[in-house]
Coordinates of C-alpha atoms in Angstrom, one line a residue:
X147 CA -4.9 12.7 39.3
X148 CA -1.6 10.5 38.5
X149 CA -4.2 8.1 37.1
X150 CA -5.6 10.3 34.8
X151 CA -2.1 10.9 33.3
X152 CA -1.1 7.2 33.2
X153 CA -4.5 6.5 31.6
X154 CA -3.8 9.2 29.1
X155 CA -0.3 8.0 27.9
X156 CA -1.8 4.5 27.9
X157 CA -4.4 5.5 25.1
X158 CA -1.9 6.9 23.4
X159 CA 0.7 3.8 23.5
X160 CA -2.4 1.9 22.3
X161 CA -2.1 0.2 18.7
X162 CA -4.1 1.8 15.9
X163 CA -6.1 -0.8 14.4
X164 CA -4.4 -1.3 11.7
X165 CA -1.4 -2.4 13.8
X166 CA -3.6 -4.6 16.3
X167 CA -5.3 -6.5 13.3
X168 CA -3.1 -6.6 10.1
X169 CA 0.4 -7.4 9.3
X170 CA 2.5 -5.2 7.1
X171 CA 4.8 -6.2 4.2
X172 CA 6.8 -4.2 1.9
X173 CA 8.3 -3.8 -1.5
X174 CA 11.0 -1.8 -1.9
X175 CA 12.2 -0.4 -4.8
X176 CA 9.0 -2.1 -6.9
X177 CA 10.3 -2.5 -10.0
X178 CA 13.8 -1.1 -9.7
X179 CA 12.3 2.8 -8.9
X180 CA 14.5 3.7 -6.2
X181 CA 12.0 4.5 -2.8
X182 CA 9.0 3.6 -4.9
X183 CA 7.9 1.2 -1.9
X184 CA 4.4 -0.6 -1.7
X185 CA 2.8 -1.7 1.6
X186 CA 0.5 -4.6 1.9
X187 CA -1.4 -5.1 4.8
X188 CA -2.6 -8.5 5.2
X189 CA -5.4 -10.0 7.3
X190 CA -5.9 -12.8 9.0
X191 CA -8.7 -13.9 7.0
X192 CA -6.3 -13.3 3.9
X193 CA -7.1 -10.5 2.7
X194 CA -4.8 -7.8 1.7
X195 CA -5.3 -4.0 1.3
X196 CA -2.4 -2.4 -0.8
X197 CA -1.1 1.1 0.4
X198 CA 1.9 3.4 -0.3
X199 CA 4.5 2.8 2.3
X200 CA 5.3 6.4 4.2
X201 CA 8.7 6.3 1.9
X202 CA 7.0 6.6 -1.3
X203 CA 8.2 9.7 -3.2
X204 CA 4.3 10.5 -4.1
X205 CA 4.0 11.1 -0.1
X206 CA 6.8 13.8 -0.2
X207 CA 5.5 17.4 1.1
X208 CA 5.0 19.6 -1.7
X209 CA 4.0 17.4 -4.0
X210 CA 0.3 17.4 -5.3
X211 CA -1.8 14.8 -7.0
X212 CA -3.8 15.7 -10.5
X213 CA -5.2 12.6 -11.8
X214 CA -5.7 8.9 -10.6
X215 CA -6.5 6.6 -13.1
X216 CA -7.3 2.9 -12.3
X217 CA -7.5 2.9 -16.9
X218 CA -4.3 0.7 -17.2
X219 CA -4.8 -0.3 -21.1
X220 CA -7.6 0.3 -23.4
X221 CA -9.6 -2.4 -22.5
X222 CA -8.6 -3.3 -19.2
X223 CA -10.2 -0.6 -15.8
X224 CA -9.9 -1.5 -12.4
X225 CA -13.5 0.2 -12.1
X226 CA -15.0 -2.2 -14.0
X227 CA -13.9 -5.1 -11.4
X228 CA -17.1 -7.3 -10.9
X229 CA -17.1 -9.3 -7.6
X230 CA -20.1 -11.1 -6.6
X231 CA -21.3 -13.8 -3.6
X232 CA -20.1 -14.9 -0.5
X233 CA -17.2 -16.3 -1.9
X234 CA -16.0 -12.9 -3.9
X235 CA -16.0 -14.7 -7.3
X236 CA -15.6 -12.8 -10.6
X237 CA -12.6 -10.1 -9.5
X238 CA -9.8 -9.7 -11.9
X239 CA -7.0 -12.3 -11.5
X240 CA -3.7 -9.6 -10.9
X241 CA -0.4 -11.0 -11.1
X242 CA 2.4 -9.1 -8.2
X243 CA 3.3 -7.1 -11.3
X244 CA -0.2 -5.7 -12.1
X245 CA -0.5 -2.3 -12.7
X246 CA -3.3 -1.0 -10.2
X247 CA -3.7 2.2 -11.0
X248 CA -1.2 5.6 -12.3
X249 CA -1.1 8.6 -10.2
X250 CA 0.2 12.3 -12.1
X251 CA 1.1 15.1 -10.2
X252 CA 1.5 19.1 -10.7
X253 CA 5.3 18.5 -11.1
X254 CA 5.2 16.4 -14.0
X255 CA 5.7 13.3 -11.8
X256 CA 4.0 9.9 -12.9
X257 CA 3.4 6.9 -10.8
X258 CA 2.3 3.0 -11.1
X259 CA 1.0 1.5 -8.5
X260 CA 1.2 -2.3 -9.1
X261 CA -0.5 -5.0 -7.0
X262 CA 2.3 -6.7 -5.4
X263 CA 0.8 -10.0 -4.6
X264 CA -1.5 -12.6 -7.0
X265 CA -4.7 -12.7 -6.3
X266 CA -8.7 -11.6 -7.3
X267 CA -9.3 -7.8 -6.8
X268 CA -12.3 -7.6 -4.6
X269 CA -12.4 -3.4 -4.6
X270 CA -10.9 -0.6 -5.8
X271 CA -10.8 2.5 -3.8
X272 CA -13.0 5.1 -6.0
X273 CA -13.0 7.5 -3.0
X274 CA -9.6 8.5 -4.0
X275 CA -10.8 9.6 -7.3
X276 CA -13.0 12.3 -5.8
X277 CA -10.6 12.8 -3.2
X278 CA -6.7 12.4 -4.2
X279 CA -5.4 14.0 -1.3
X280 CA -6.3 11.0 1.0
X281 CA -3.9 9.2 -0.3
X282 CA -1.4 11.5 1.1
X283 CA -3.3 12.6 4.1
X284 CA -3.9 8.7 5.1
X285 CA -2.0 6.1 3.1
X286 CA -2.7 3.1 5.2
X287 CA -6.5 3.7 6.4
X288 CA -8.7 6.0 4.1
X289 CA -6.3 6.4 1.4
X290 CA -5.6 2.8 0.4
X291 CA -5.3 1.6 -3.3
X292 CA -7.3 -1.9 -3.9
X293 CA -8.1 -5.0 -1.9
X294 CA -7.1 -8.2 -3.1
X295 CA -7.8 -11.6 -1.9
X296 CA -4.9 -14.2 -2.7
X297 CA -5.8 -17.9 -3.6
X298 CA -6.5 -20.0 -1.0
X299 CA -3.3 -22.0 -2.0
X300 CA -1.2 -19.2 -2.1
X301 CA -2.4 -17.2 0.6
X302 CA 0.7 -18.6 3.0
X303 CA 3.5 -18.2 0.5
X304 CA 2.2 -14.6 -0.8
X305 CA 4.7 -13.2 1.6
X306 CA 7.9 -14.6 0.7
X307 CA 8.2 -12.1 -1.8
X308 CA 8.0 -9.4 0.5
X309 CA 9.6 -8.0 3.4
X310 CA 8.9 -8.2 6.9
X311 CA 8.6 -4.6 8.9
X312 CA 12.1 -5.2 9.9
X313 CA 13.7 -6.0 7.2
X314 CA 12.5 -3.0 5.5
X315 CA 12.9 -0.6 8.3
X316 CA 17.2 -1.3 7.7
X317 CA 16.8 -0.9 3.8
X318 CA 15.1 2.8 5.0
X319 CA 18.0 2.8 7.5
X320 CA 20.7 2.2 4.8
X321 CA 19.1 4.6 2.2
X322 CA 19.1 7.5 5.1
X323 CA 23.1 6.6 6.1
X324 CA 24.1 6.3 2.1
X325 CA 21.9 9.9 1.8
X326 CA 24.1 11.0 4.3
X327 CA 27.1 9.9 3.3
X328 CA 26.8 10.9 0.1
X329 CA 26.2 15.0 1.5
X330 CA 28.8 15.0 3.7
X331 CA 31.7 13.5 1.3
X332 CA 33.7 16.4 -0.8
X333 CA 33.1 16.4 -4.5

């Protein structure tokens, strides 16, 4: 019977695959938004799904999605990304500052989810369109944005833009203690 149990909190000490197989990196802030982080889980094979990290306002209880729209100009859609062959060739070239997609919520709230990294989109995720609330309900599995593949070139220097899991654990650290501060001090 001890068995049993030990076996049972093993499986559950076990690393989701995400963990076991991908790295994560973060950007913070992207693009000055305060807690607007990005995570980018990258591969060993290079390639690199982008998510919402778990601080992301648009991941807040209460807050509901309306639209997602991978339209980011007139005559430029994510949905219209064309990759063909074994070697993915065709997929939009994004800069880290490309707009992926905008999310709008009930509350008025708009959001840009940019690409973080430079490389060829292989895939949007259209499941999201039919189903916004994965995004909340699974950020990092179901719920991801887009898939990029970096350069071949680049793909060991697309992290030195971002940070490690540690480093951005003590920005989330020092957010939570300046949040804290900030209730407890008089006015």
């Amino acid at each position: 019977m001890d068995d049993d149990v030990e076996h049972k909190v093993g499986d559950a000490d076990a690393p989701s695959v995400i963990d076991r197989y991908y790295t994560r990196w973060y950007r913070a802030d992207m693009k000055g938004k305060p807690c607007e982080d990005h995570c980018i889980l990258q591969h060993s094979n290079r390639i690199c799904v982008i998510t919402l990290a778990v601080t992301h306002p648009l991941l807040e209880k209460g807050r509901t999605i309306t639209k997602i729209d991978y339209q980011i100009s007139k005559s430029c859609s994510r949905l219209n990304n064309k990759v063909s062959g074994k070697s993915k060739r065709g997929g939009q070239f994004l800069t880290e500052f490309a707009p992926l997609c905008r999310i709008s919520c009930t509350d008025g709230t708009e959001f840009t989810v940019y690409s973080c990294i430079r490389g060829h989109l292989l895939e949007v995720n259209e499941n999201i369109l039919e189903r916004p609330a994965l995004l909340q309900e699974k950020p990092s599995t179901n719920g991801y944005i887009a898939i990029i593949l970096p350069k071949f070139e680049e793909s060991k220097s697309i992290t030195d833009n971002l940070l490690s899991r540690d480093e951005f654990e003590k920005i989330v650290a020092g957010r939570e203690a300046a949040q804290t501060t900030a209730i407890t001090q008089p006015s």
